């Protein structure tokens, strides 16, 4: 790409490494950045390095945060005896947006996947087991409804049950507003199996 | 978004300001960046600031480059008496990729658009006129085939013709491999008007 200057080519290359950004988008982004006001570019670059340097895992729930203990774990309003296990911080955020969940979380940072060589030791399960030595009434497993998510849910449930702690799994079924016609068969069967009496 | 740490929210916000990056992509990118190795993050941030700080306009053709005169303008192999006028550096790159064009370029950095309040003085036309005082045999106008691109082409052609320099416009028509069925009427009529005898 010697028709661009080295600096532009390097920027296009770096941006193109990010997920979901193809060659064309990387080009568009690079030229946009070059045309941005200088102080805006510096703010972008600083925010990137600062986020990387200051973001760490919460000592308790393992979510990404910039404090030793995240705002949720340190809030007095949250029920510490109710733990929802999620795969990552984005999933935590999804439940937080509902504004209705009053318990705390545990972020695994992944799911068990023999295919990808991710075993129980590669996700933050040890930290979860450690927390269960405290006062915990219920663990709600909210891993994704994918093969890996389900396998992780099964694994955790088998690990926790002997400790006498209640373990539950979020319901799986037809999404609200979903048109049956467009929903896959596995979900339809799941919804049928999970039917509740009215 | 207090369920994320301030640093993460700031990063999501900054990334979300870039063109073509929505709220969900900004979130995905932010978490990807936080999970990237530290040296890779630093390289990304540095590349961004360096590109912004070092990229300038070529003294001759006005393309974005990191030298006083870009590699194309300083190449001895390129015909300096043949100038292709393009709207931006990406369009220049598109023609460079063909590897067949032997002349030099002139980058306008925009097109005339009364709708957006962009007049002839807002694009690099003055610099083009200045170049025409040297030895130039032909100016090929390769602005886009949009309303603005066409208006700009007309304007430039009227400006140059009196100087006795040959002015041409790249052909407009059915793209190679294009199926007539799916091509808009304007393009079809354009292709008909521009037919060449065999």
mmCIF file of C-alpha atoms in Angstrom:
data_model
loop_
_atom_site.group_PDB
_atom_site.id
_atom_site.type_symbol
_atom_site.label_atom_id
_atom_site.label_comp_id
_atom_site.label_asym_id
_atom_site.label_seq_id
_atom_site.Cartn_x
_atom_site.Cartn_y
_atom_site.Cartn_z
ATOM 1 C CA UNK A 1 0.000 0.000 0.000
ATOM 2 C CA UNK A 2 2.724 2.495 -0.889
ATOM 3 C CA UNK A 3 0.161 4.837 -2.435
ATOM 4 C CA UNK A 4 -0.695 5.820 1.149
ATOM 5 C CA UNK A 5 2.001 7.186 3.412
ATOM 6 C CA UNK A 6 3.579 4.710 5.826
ATOM 7 C CA UNK A 7 1.780 6.353 8.743
ATOM 8 C CA UNK A 8 -1.625 5.984 7.132
ATOM 9 C CA UNK A 9 -0.941 2.383 6.098
ATOM 10 C CA UNK A 10 0.164 1.559 9.636
ATOM 11 C CA UNK A 11 -2.995 3.099 11.087
ATOM 12 C CA UNK A 12 -5.203 1.218 8.604
ATOM 13 C CA UNK A 13 -3.395 -1.990 9.528
ATOM 14 C CA UNK A 14 -3.793 -1.473 13.290
ATOM 15 C CA UNK A 15 -7.478 -0.590 12.985
ATOM 16 C CA UNK A 16 -8.077 -3.554 10.668
ATOM 17 C CA UNK A 17 -6.899 -5.888 13.448
ATOM 18 C CA UNK A 18 -9.861 -4.953 15.635
ATOM 19 C CA UNK A 19 -12.817 -7.335 15.560
ATOM 20 C CA UNK A 20 -15.582 -6.572 13.061
ATOM 21 C CA UNK A 21 -13.494 -3.983 11.213
ATOM 22 C CA UNK A 22 -12.716 -5.012 7.662
ATOM 23 C CA UNK A 23 -10.272 -3.472 5.195
ATOM 24 C CA UNK A 24 -12.757 -0.876 3.910
ATOM 25 C CA UNK A 25 -13.928 0.216 7.372
ATOM 26 C CA UNK A 26 -10.335 0.454 8.567
ATOM 27 C CA UNK A 27 -9.590 2.813 5.659
ATOM 28 C CA UNK A 28 -12.658 4.939 6.358
ATOM 29 C CA UNK A 29 -11.830 5.091 10.074
ATOM 30 C CA UNK A 30 -8.183 5.974 9.434
ATOM 31 C CA UNK A 31 -9.059 8.935 7.222
ATOM 32 C CA UNK A 32 -11.715 10.032 9.674
ATOM 33 C CA UNK A 33 -9.167 9.992 12.500
ATOM 34 C CA UNK A 34 -6.621 11.934 10.440
ATOM 35 C CA UNK A 35 -9.240 14.584 9.756
ATOM 36 C CA UNK A 36 -10.393 14.814 13.389
ATOM 37 C CA UNK A 37 -9.270 17.824 15.488
ATOM 38 C CA UNK A 38 -5.953 17.109 17.171
ATOM 39 C CA UNK A 39 -7.274 17.270 20.753
ATOM 40 C CA UNK A 40 -10.022 14.776 19.902
ATOM 41 C CA UNK A 41 -7.438 12.348 18.498
ATOM 42 C CA UNK A 42 -5.337 12.699 21.635
ATOM 43 C CA UNK A 43 -8.362 12.087 23.831
ATOM 44 C CA UNK A 44 -9.159 8.918 21.876
ATOM 45 C CA UNK A 45 -5.587 7.611 22.162
ATOM 46 C CA UNK A 46 -5.391 8.486 25.865
ATOM 47 C CA UNK A 47 -8.725 6.882 26.661
ATOM 48 C CA UNK A 48 -7.520 3.690 25.011
ATOM 49 C CA UNK A 49 -4.278 3.488 27.023
ATOM 50 C CA UNK A 50 -5.909 4.624 30.262
ATOM 51 C CA UNK A 51 -8.691 2.078 30.002
ATOM 52 C CA UNK A 52 -6.133 -0.650 29.368
ATOM 53 C CA UNK A 53 -3.884 0.488 32.218
ATOM 54 C CA UNK A 54 -6.527 1.113 34.863
ATOM 55 C CA UNK A 55 -9.160 -1.503 34.255
ATOM 56 C CA UNK A 56 -8.777 -4.567 36.476
ATOM 57 C CA UNK A 57 -10.893 -7.405 37.813
ATOM 58 C CA UNK A 58 -13.148 -6.832 40.833
ATOM 59 C CA UNK A 59 -11.666 -8.721 43.794
ATOM 60 C CA UNK A 60 -15.042 -10.285 44.506
ATOM 61 C CA UNK A 61 -17.120 -10.810 41.348
ATOM 62 C CA UNK A 62 -14.259 -10.603 38.787
ATOM 63 C CA UNK A 63 -16.050 -8.077 36.582
ATOM 64 C CA UNK A 64 -13.946 -5.445 34.804
ATOM 65 C CA UNK A 65 -13.769 -2.291 36.893
ATOM 66 C CA UNK A 66 -11.325 0.446 37.889
ATOM 67 C CA UNK A 67 -11.606 -0.139 41.628
ATOM 68 C CA UNK A 68 -10.493 -3.007 43.890
ATOM 69 C CA UNK A 69 -14.148 -3.883 44.436
ATOM 70 C CA UNK A 70 -16.724 -2.947 41.790
ATOM 71 C CA UNK A 71 -19.659 -0.582 42.495
ATOM 72 C CA UNK A 72 -22.158 -3.476 42.516
ATOM 73 C CA UNK A 73 -20.218 -5.599 45.013
ATOM 74 C CA UNK A 74 -19.635 -2.587 47.253
ATOM 75 C CA UNK A 75 -23.262 -1.383 47.140
ATOM 76 C CA UNK A 76 -25.180 -1.897 50.393
ATOM 77 C CA UNK A 77 -28.440 -2.219 48.484
ATOM 78 C CA UNK A 78 -27.481 -5.437 46.692
ATOM 79 C CA UNK A 79 -28.269 -8.853 48.158
ATOM 80 C CA UNK A 80 -24.916 -10.566 48.682
ATOM 81 C CA UNK A 81 -26.504 -13.985 49.202
ATOM 82 C CA UNK A 82 -27.843 -14.103 45.630
ATOM 83 C CA UNK A 83 -25.207 -14.580 42.924
ATOM 84 C CA UNK A 84 -25.882 -14.530 39.186
ATOM 85 C CA UNK A 85 -23.149 -16.234 37.157
ATOM 86 C CA UNK A 86 -22.554 -14.651 33.727
ATOM 87 C CA UNK A 87 -19.988 -15.268 30.992
ATOM 88 C CA UNK A 88 -18.711 -11.703 30.687
ATOM 89 C CA UNK A 89 -19.128 -8.079 31.747
ATOM 90 C CA UNK A 90 -21.350 -7.287 28.761
ATOM 91 C CA UNK A 91 -23.830 -9.923 29.947
ATOM 92 C CA UNK A 92 -23.714 -8.389 33.421
ATOM 93 C CA UNK A 93 -24.464 -5.001 31.851
ATOM 94 C CA UNK A 94 -27.402 -6.490 29.949
ATOM 95 C CA UNK A 95 -29.021 -7.611 33.234
ATOM 96 C CA UNK A 96 -28.136 -4.344 34.968
ATOM 97 C CA UNK A 97 -29.976 -2.436 32.246
ATOM 98 C CA UNK A 98 -33.215 -4.169 33.297
ATOM 99 C CA UNK A 99 -32.774 -2.431 36.674
ATOM 100 C CA UNK A 100 -34.707 -5.256 38.362
ATOM 101 C CA UNK A 101 -32.018 -7.649 39.581
ATOM 102 C CA UNK A 102 -31.109 -7.041 43.213
ATOM 103 C CA UNK A 103 -28.416 -9.648 43.766
ATOM 104 C CA UNK A 104 -24.726 -9.568 42.870
ATOM 105 C CA UNK A 105 -22.849 -11.229 40.004
ATOM 106 C CA UNK A 106 -19.976 -13.520 39.260
ATOM 107 C CA UNK A 107 -18.226 -13.045 35.919
ATOM 108 C CA UNK A 108 -16.570 -16.177 34.509
ATOM 109 C CA UNK A 109 -14.797 -14.469 31.573
ATOM 110 C CA UNK A 110 -15.597 -17.298 29.220
ATOM 111 C CA UNK A 111 -17.388 -20.603 29.016
ATOM 112 C CA UNK A 112 -16.138 -24.172 29.022
ATOM 113 C CA UNK A 113 -15.450 -25.222 25.430
ATOM 114 C CA UNK A 114 -13.582 -28.469 24.703
ATOM 115 C CA UNK A 115 -13.584 -27.420 21.017
ATOM 116 C CA UNK A 116 -11.552 -24.286 21.780
ATOM 117 C CA UNK A 117 -9.555 -26.020 24.494
ATOM 118 C CA UNK A 118 -11.129 -23.948 27.300
ATOM 119 C CA UNK A 119 -11.471 -26.049 30.431
ATOM 120 C CA UNK A 120 -12.945 -25.310 33.887
ATOM 121 C CA UNK A 121 -9.544 -24.028 35.050
ATOM 122 C CA UNK A 122 -9.498 -21.374 32.306
ATOM 123 C CA UNK A 123 -12.575 -19.510 33.537
ATOM 124 C CA UNK A 124 -13.029 -17.872 36.951
ATOM 125 C CA UNK A 125 -14.663 -20.840 38.647
ATOM 126 C CA UNK A 126 -12.179 -21.180 41.503
ATOM 127 C CA UNK A 127 -13.092 -17.630 42.559
ATOM 128 C CA UNK A 128 -16.791 -18.569 42.491
ATOM 129 C CA UNK A 129 -16.238 -21.651 44.637
ATOM 130 C CA UNK A 130 -14.309 -19.511 47.092
ATOM 131 C CA UNK A 131 -17.248 -17.087 47.381
ATOM 132 C CA UNK A 132 -19.651 -19.942 48.128
ATOM 133 C CA UNK A 133 -17.845 -20.540 51.432
ATOM 134 C CA UNK A 134 -19.558 -17.356 52.618
ATOM 135 C CA UNK A 135 -23.322 -16.942 53.090
ATOM 136 C CA UNK A 136 -24.956 -17.691 49.750
ATOM 137 C CA UNK A 137 -28.568 -18.801 49.368
ATOM 138 C CA UNK A 138 -28.890 -19.132 45.609
ATOM 139 C CA UNK A 139 -26.712 -19.215 42.516
ATOM 140 C CA UNK A 140 -28.523 -18.266 39.294
ATOM 141 C CA UNK A 141 -26.652 -19.514 36.236
ATOM 142 C CA UNK A 142 -27.095 -17.036 33.394
ATOM 143 C CA UNK A 143 -24.506 -18.299 30.925
ATOM 144 C CA UNK A 144 -25.539 -18.065 27.274
ATOM 145 C CA UNK A 145 -28.003 -20.477 25.755
ATOM 146 C CA UNK A 146 -25.253 -21.823 23.457
ATOM 147 C CA UNK A 147 -23.624 -25.265 23.563
ATOM 148 C CA UNK A 148 -20.731 -23.874 25.613
ATOM 149 C CA UNK A 149 -23.020 -21.886 27.884
ATOM 150 C CA UNK A 150 -25.171 -24.932 28.581
ATOM 151 C CA UNK A 151 -22.158 -27.154 29.220
ATOM 152 C CA UNK A 152 -20.772 -24.557 31.638
ATOM 153 C CA UNK A 153 -24.146 -24.327 33.402
ATOM 154 C CA UNK A 154 -24.273 -28.132 33.810
ATOM 155 C CA UNK A 155 -20.722 -28.231 35.104
ATOM 156 C CA UNK A 156 -21.258 -25.473 37.664
ATOM 157 C CA UNK A 157 -24.547 -26.928 38.836
ATOM 158 C CA UNK A 158 -22.929 -30.324 39.499
ATOM 159 C CA UNK A 159 -20.100 -28.598 41.334
ATOM 160 C CA UNK A 160 -22.334 -26.496 43.587
ATOM 161 C CA UNK A 161 -25.281 -28.782 44.395
ATOM 162 C CA UNK A 162 -23.331 -31.015 46.824
ATOM 163 C CA UNK A 163 -22.649 -27.878 48.901
ATOM 164 C CA UNK A 164 -26.405 -27.667 49.567
ATOM 165 C CA UNK A 165 -26.796 -24.297 47.818
ATOM 166 C CA UNK A 166 -29.837 -23.719 45.598
ATOM 167 C CA UNK A 167 -28.819 -23.551 41.922
ATOM 168 C CA UNK A 168 -31.112 -22.220 39.197
ATOM 169 C CA UNK A 169 -30.854 -21.537 35.471
ATOM 170 C CA UNK A 170 -32.477 -18.586 33.664
ATOM 171 C CA UNK A 171 -35.424 -19.684 31.504
ATOM 172 C CA UNK A 172 -34.879 -20.437 27.861
ATOM 173 C CA UNK A 173 -37.719 -20.002 25.346
ATOM 174 C CA UNK A 174 -39.383 -17.737 22.824
ATOM 175 C CA UNK A 175 -38.184 -14.115 23.190
ATOM 176 C CA UNK A 176 -40.844 -11.565 24.077
ATOM 177 C CA UNK A 177 -42.336 -10.149 20.897
ATOM 178 C CA UNK A 178 -40.805 -13.021 18.922
ATOM 179 C CA UNK A 179 -42.868 -14.389 16.053
ATOM 180 C CA UNK A 180 -43.047 -18.206 16.314
ATOM 181 C CA UNK A 181 -42.734 -18.451 12.548
ATOM 182 C CA UNK A 182 -39.201 -17.094 12.636
ATOM 183 C CA UNK A 183 -37.889 -18.907 15.678
ATOM 184 C CA UNK A 184 -35.626 -21.950 15.337
ATOM 185 C CA UNK A 185 -36.878 -25.413 16.246
ATOM 186 C CA UNK A 186 -34.562 -25.920 19.203
ATOM 187 C CA UNK A 187 -35.888 -22.761 20.851
ATOM 188 C CA UNK A 188 -39.480 -23.797 20.124
ATOM 189 C CA UNK A 189 -38.932 -27.208 21.734
ATOM 190 C CA UNK A 190 -37.134 -25.572 24.659
ATOM 191 C CA UNK A 191 -40.117 -23.257 25.145
ATOM 192 C CA UNK A 192 -42.477 -26.239 25.056
ATOM 193 C CA UNK A 193 -40.431 -28.193 27.603
ATOM 194 C CA UNK A 194 -40.243 -25.196 29.878
ATOM 195 C CA UNK A 195 -43.956 -24.398 29.736
ATOM 196 C CA UNK A 196 -45.498 -23.062 32.955
ATOM 197 C CA UNK A 197 -49.030 -23.804 34.104
ATOM 198 C CA UNK A 198 -51.417 -20.855 34.031
ATOM 199 C CA UNK B 1 -23.784 3.297 32.433
ATOM 200 C CA UNK B 2 -22.503 3.021 36.005
ATOM 201 C CA UNK B 3 -22.521 -0.787 35.755
ATOM 202 C CA UNK B 4 -19.290 -0.378 33.778
ATOM 203 C CA UNK B 5 -16.358 1.407 35.325
ATOM 204 C CA UNK B 6 -15.871 5.045 34.319
ATOM 205 C CA UNK B 7 -12.830 4.098 32.237
ATOM 206 C CA UNK B 8 -14.761 1.513 30.247
ATOM 207 C CA UNK B 9 -17.735 3.845 29.734
ATOM 208 C CA UNK B 10 -15.408 6.592 28.516
ATOM 209 C CA UNK B 11 -13.743 4.227 26.066
ATOM 210 C CA UNK B 12 -17.116 2.997 24.775
ATOM 211 C CA UNK B 13 -18.201 6.625 24.347
ATOM 212 C CA UNK B 14 -15.036 7.632 22.455
ATOM 213 C CA UNK B 15 -15.203 4.608 20.148
ATOM 214 C CA UNK B 16 -18.914 5.181 19.553
ATOM 215 C CA UNK B 17 -18.106 8.619 18.117
ATOM 216 C CA UNK B 18 -16.231 7.071 15.183
ATOM 217 C CA UNK B 19 -18.194 6.735 11.945
ATOM 218 C CA UNK B 20 -19.986 3.435 11.358
ATOM 219 C CA UNK B 21 -19.486 2.268 14.952
ATOM 220 C CA UNK B 22 -22.756 1.904 16.823
ATOM 221 C CA UNK B 23 -23.340 1.377 20.542
ATOM 222 C CA UNK B 24 -23.021 -2.412 20.374
ATOM 223 C CA UNK B 25 -19.836 -2.373 18.256
ATOM 224 C CA UNK B 26 -18.305 0.248 20.540
ATOM 225 C CA UNK B 27 -18.936 -2.061 23.509
ATOM 226 C CA UNK B 28 -17.472 -5.078 21.729
ATOM 227 C CA UNK B 29 -14.419 -3.065 20.623
ATOM 228 C CA UNK B 30 -13.856 -1.616 24.099
ATOM 229 C CA UNK B 31 -13.805 -5.037 25.748
ATOM 230 C CA UNK B 32 -11.601 -6.372 22.999
ATOM 231 C CA UNK B 33 -9.116 -3.541 23.561
ATOM 232 C CA UNK B 34 -9.112 -4.076 27.334
ATOM 233 C CA UNK B 35 -8.319 -7.740 26.787
ATOM 234 C CA UNK B 36 -5.568 -7.052 24.240
ATOM 235 C CA UNK B 37 -1.906 -7.430 25.355
ATOM 236 C CA UNK B 38 -0.624 -4.152 26.796
ATOM 237 C CA UNK B 39 2.029 -3.579 24.115
ATOM 238 C CA UNK B 40 -0.551 -4.032 21.377
ATOM 239 C CA UNK B 41 -2.815 -1.419 22.981
ATOM 240 C CA UNK B 42 0.091 0.994 23.247
ATOM 241 C CA UNK B 43 0.975 0.421 19.608
ATOM 242 C CA UNK B 44 -2.623 1.158 18.600
ATOM 243 C CA UNK B 45 -2.747 4.378 20.636
ATOM 244 C CA UNK B 46 0.656 5.504 19.363
ATOM 245 C CA UNK B 47 -0.190 4.773 15.741
ATOM 246 C CA UNK B 48 -3.298 6.923 16.111
ATOM 247 C CA UNK B 49 -1.451 9.951 17.522
ATOM 248 C CA UNK B 50 1.521 9.557 15.202
ATOM 249 C CA UNK B 51 -0.658 9.342 12.110
ATOM 250 C CA UNK B 52 -2.518 12.465 13.191
ATOM 251 C CA UNK B 53 0.693 14.352 14.009
ATOM 252 C CA UNK B 54 2.746 13.395 10.987
ATOM 253 C CA UNK B 55 0.296 13.174 8.154
ATOM 254 C CA UNK B 56 0.160 16.327 6.018
ATOM 255 C CA UNK B 57 -0.832 17.381 2.530
ATOM 256 C CA UNK B 58 1.551 16.832 -0.393
ATOM 257 C CA UNK B 59 2.858 20.237 -1.526
ATOM 258 C CA UNK B 60 1.989 19.387 -5.113
ATOM 259 C CA UNK B 61 -1.032 17.090 -5.407
ATOM 260 C CA UNK B 62 -2.495 17.713 -1.919
ATOM 261 C CA UNK B 63 -2.878 14.021 -1.092
ATOM 262 C CA UNK B 64 -2.352 12.914 2.507
ATOM 263 C CA UNK B 65 1.239 11.852 3.022
ATOM 264 C CA UNK B 66 4.033 12.060 5.602
ATOM 265 C CA UNK B 67 6.523 13.792 3.324
ATOM 266 C CA UNK B 68 6.651 17.306 1.812
ATOM 267 C CA UNK B 69 6.049 15.779 -1.588
ATOM 268 C CA UNK B 70 4.234 12.419 -1.855
ATOM 269 C CA UNK B 71 5.877 9.312 -3.385
ATOM 270 C CA UNK B 72 3.784 9.593 -6.560
ATOM 271 C CA UNK B 73 4.647 13.250 -7.238
ATOM 272 C CA UNK B 74 8.325 12.595 -6.539
ATOM 273 C CA UNK B 75 8.505 9.449 -8.713
ATOM 274 C CA UNK B 76 10.458 9.883 -11.931
ATOM 275 C CA UNK B 77 8.356 7.232 -13.636
ATOM 276 C CA UNK B 78 5.104 9.184 -13.456
ATOM 277 C CA UNK B 79 4.013 11.495 -16.276
ATOM 278 C CA UNK B 80 3.781 14.963 -14.754
ATOM 279 C CA UNK B 81 1.862 16.384 -17.720
ATOM 280 C CA UNK B 82 -1.144 14.120 -17.055
ATOM 281 C CA UNK B 83 -3.204 15.002 -13.961
ATOM 282 C CA UNK B 84 -6.142 12.995 -12.646
ATOM 283 C CA UNK B 85 -8.405 14.997 -10.349
ATOM 284 C CA UNK B 86 -10.013 12.935 -7.556
ATOM 285 C CA UNK B 87 -12.178 13.846 -4.564
ATOM 286 C CA UNK B 88 -10.040 12.227 -1.883
ATOM 287 C CA UNK B 89 -7.016 10.057 -1.104
ATOM 288 C CA UNK B 90 -9.128 6.882 -1.016
ATOM 289 C CA UNK B 91 -10.167 7.495 -4.623
ATOM 290 C CA UNK B 92 -6.507 8.020 -5.532
ATOM 291 C CA UNK B 93 -5.712 4.689 -3.847
ATOM 292 C CA UNK B 94 -8.492 2.977 -5.823
ATOM 293 C CA UNK B 95 -6.854 4.038 -9.109
ATOM 294 C CA UNK B 96 -3.358 3.226 -7.826
ATOM 295 C CA UNK B 97 -4.516 -0.319 -7.077
ATOM 296 C CA UNK B 98 -5.208 -0.835 -10.777
ATOM 297 C CA UNK B 99 -1.464 -0.293 -11.332
ATOM 298 C CA UNK B 100 -2.165 1.015 -14.842
ATOM 299 C CA UNK B 101 -2.361 4.770 -14.451
ATOM 300 C CA UNK B 102 0.937 6.456 -15.258
ATOM 301 C CA UNK B 103 0.115 10.101 -14.625
ATOM 302 C CA UNK B 104 -0.057 12.035 -11.357
ATOM 303 C CA UNK B 105 -3.071 13.122 -9.294
ATOM 304 C CA UNK B 106 -4.691 16.143 -7.760
ATOM 305 C CA UNK B 107 -6.755 15.575 -4.621
ATOM 306 C CA UNK B 108 -9.586 18.068 -4.056
ATOM 307 C CA UNK B 109 -10.562 16.879 -0.559
ATOM 308 C CA UNK B 110 -14.237 17.227 -1.285
ATOM 309 C CA UNK B 111 -16.676 18.141 -4.006
ATOM 310 C CA UNK B 112 -18.732 21.248 -4.633
ATOM 311 C CA UNK B 113 -22.071 20.881 -2.844
ATOM 312 C CA UNK B 114 -24.409 23.873 -2.516
ATOM 313 C CA UNK B 115 -26.600 21.668 -0.278
ATOM 314 C CA UNK B 116 -23.802 21.256 2.271
ATOM 315 C CA UNK B 117 -22.527 24.787 1.705
ATOM 316 C CA UNK B 118 -19.285 23.601 0.083
ATOM 317 C CA UNK B 119 -18.204 26.037 -2.617
ATOM 318 C CA UNK B 120 -15.265 26.051 -5.058
ATOM 319 C CA UNK B 121 -13.131 27.885 -2.476
ATOM 320 C CA UNK B 122 -13.594 25.061 0.053
ATOM 321 C CA UNK B 123 -11.880 22.396 -2.060
ATOM 322 C CA UNK B 124 -8.302 22.458 -3.324
ATOM 323 C CA UNK B 125 -9.035 24.043 -6.686
ATOM 324 C CA UNK B 126 -6.709 27.016 -6.319
ATOM 325 C CA UNK B 127 -3.810 24.566 -5.958
ATOM 326 C CA UNK B 128 -4.928 22.774 -9.132
ATOM 327 C CA UNK B 129 -5.087 26.023 -11.121
ATOM 328 C CA UNK B 130 -1.623 26.881 -9.887
ATOM 329 C CA UNK B 131 -0.299 23.551 -11.190
ATOM 330 C CA UNK B 132 -1.795 24.184 -14.621
ATOM 331 C CA UNK B 133 0.630 27.079 -15.111
ATOM 332 C CA UNK B 134 3.306 24.428 -15.605
ATOM 333 C CA UNK B 135 3.464 21.943 -18.466
ATOM 334 C CA UNK B 136 0.195 20.001 -18.437
ATOM 335 C CA UNK B 137 -1.280 18.251 -21.475
ATOM 336 C CA UNK B 138 -4.416 16.703 -20.042
ATOM 337 C CA UNK B 139 -6.578 16.869 -16.940
ATOM 338 C CA UNK B 140 -8.712 13.754 -16.345
ATOM 339 C CA UNK B 141 -11.604 14.502 -14.007
ATOM 340 C CA UNK B 142 -12.336 11.431 -11.873
ATOM 341 C CA UNK B 143 -14.691 12.890 -9.299
ATOM 342 C CA UNK B 144 -17.504 10.560 -8.235
ATOM 343 C CA UNK B 145 -20.495 9.932 -10.417
ATOM 344 C CA UNK B 146 -22.753 11.607 -7.829
ATOM 345 C CA UNK B 147 -24.604 14.927 -8.152
ATOM 346 C CA UNK B 148 -21.773 16.713 -6.328
ATOM 347 C CA UNK B 149 -19.075 14.894 -8.294
ATOM 348 C CA UNK B 150 -20.715 15.783 -11.605
ATOM 349 C CA UNK B 151 -21.208 19.420 -10.602
ATOM 350 C CA UNK B 152 -17.562 19.621 -9.584
ATOM 351 C CA UNK B 153 -16.484 18.045 -12.884
ATOM 352 C CA UNK B 154 -18.525 20.587 -14.853
ATOM 353 C CA UNK B 155 -17.150 23.478 -12.824
ATOM 354 C CA UNK B 156 -13.526 22.408 -13.240
ATOM 355 C CA UNK B 157 -13.932 21.727 -16.933
ATOM 356 C CA UNK B 158 -15.338 25.226 -17.533
ATOM 357 C CA UNK B 159 -12.476 26.686 -15.501
ATOM 358 C CA UNK B 160 -9.712 24.843 -17.365
ATOM 359 C CA UNK B 161 -10.896 24.763 -20.974
ATOM 360 C CA UNK B 162 -10.160 28.438 -21.672
ATOM 361 C CA UNK B 163 -6.514 27.729 -20.790
ATOM 362 C CA UNK B 164 -6.340 25.445 -23.824
ATOM 363 C CA UNK B 165 -5.641 22.303 -21.809
ATOM 364 C CA UNK B 166 -7.394 19.052 -22.768
ATOM 365 C CA UNK B 167 -9.999 18.079 -20.175
ATOM 366 C CA UNK B 168 -11.584 14.607 -20.006
ATOM 367 C CA UNK B 169 -14.003 12.802 -17.714
ATOM 368 C CA UNK B 170 -13.763 9.106 -16.779
ATOM 369 C CA UNK B 171 -16.501 7.033 -18.453
ATOM 370 C CA UNK B 172 -19.709 6.360 -16.641
ATOM 371 C CA UNK B 173 -21.752 3.223 -17.403
ATOM 372 C CA UNK B 174 -22.528 -0.348 -16.475
ATOM 373 C CA UNK B 175 -19.858 -1.783 -14.139
ATOM 374 C CA UNK B 176 -17.925 -4.781 -15.438
ATOM 375 C CA UNK B 177 -19.716 -7.973 -14.437
ATOM 376 C CA UNK B 178 -22.834 -5.944 -13.629
ATOM 377 C CA UNK B 179 -26.164 -7.542 -14.460
ATOM 378 C CA UNK B 180 -28.334 -5.062 -16.398
ATOM 379 C CA UNK B 181 -31.376 -6.255 -14.503
ATOM 380 C CA UNK B 182 -30.044 -4.838 -11.239
ATOM 381 C CA UNK B 183 -28.640 -1.565 -12.502
ATOM 382 C CA UNK B 184 -30.478 1.710 -11.977
ATOM 383 C CA UNK B 185 -32.061 3.553 -14.898
ATOM 384 C CA UNK B 186 -29.786 6.568 -14.747
ATOM 385 C CA UNK B 187 -26.724 4.357 -15.135
ATOM 386 C CA UNK B 188 -28.380 2.439 -17.974
ATOM 387 C CA UNK B 189 -29.164 5.668 -19.856
ATOM 388 C CA UNK B 190 -25.651 6.945 -19.131
ATOM 389 C CA UNK B 191 -24.224 3.728 -20.593
ATOM 390 C CA UNK B 192 -26.431 4.147 -23.681
ATOM 391 C CA UNK B 193 -25.386 7.766 -24.207
ATOM 392 C CA UNK B 194 -21.741 6.859 -23.801
ATOM 393 C CA UNK B 195 -21.824 3.905 -26.204
ATOM 394 C CA UNK B 196 -18.702 3.371 -28.304
ATOM 395 C CA UNK B 197 -18.677 2.077 -31.850
ATOM 396 C CA UNK B 198 -17.227 -1.388 -32.348
#
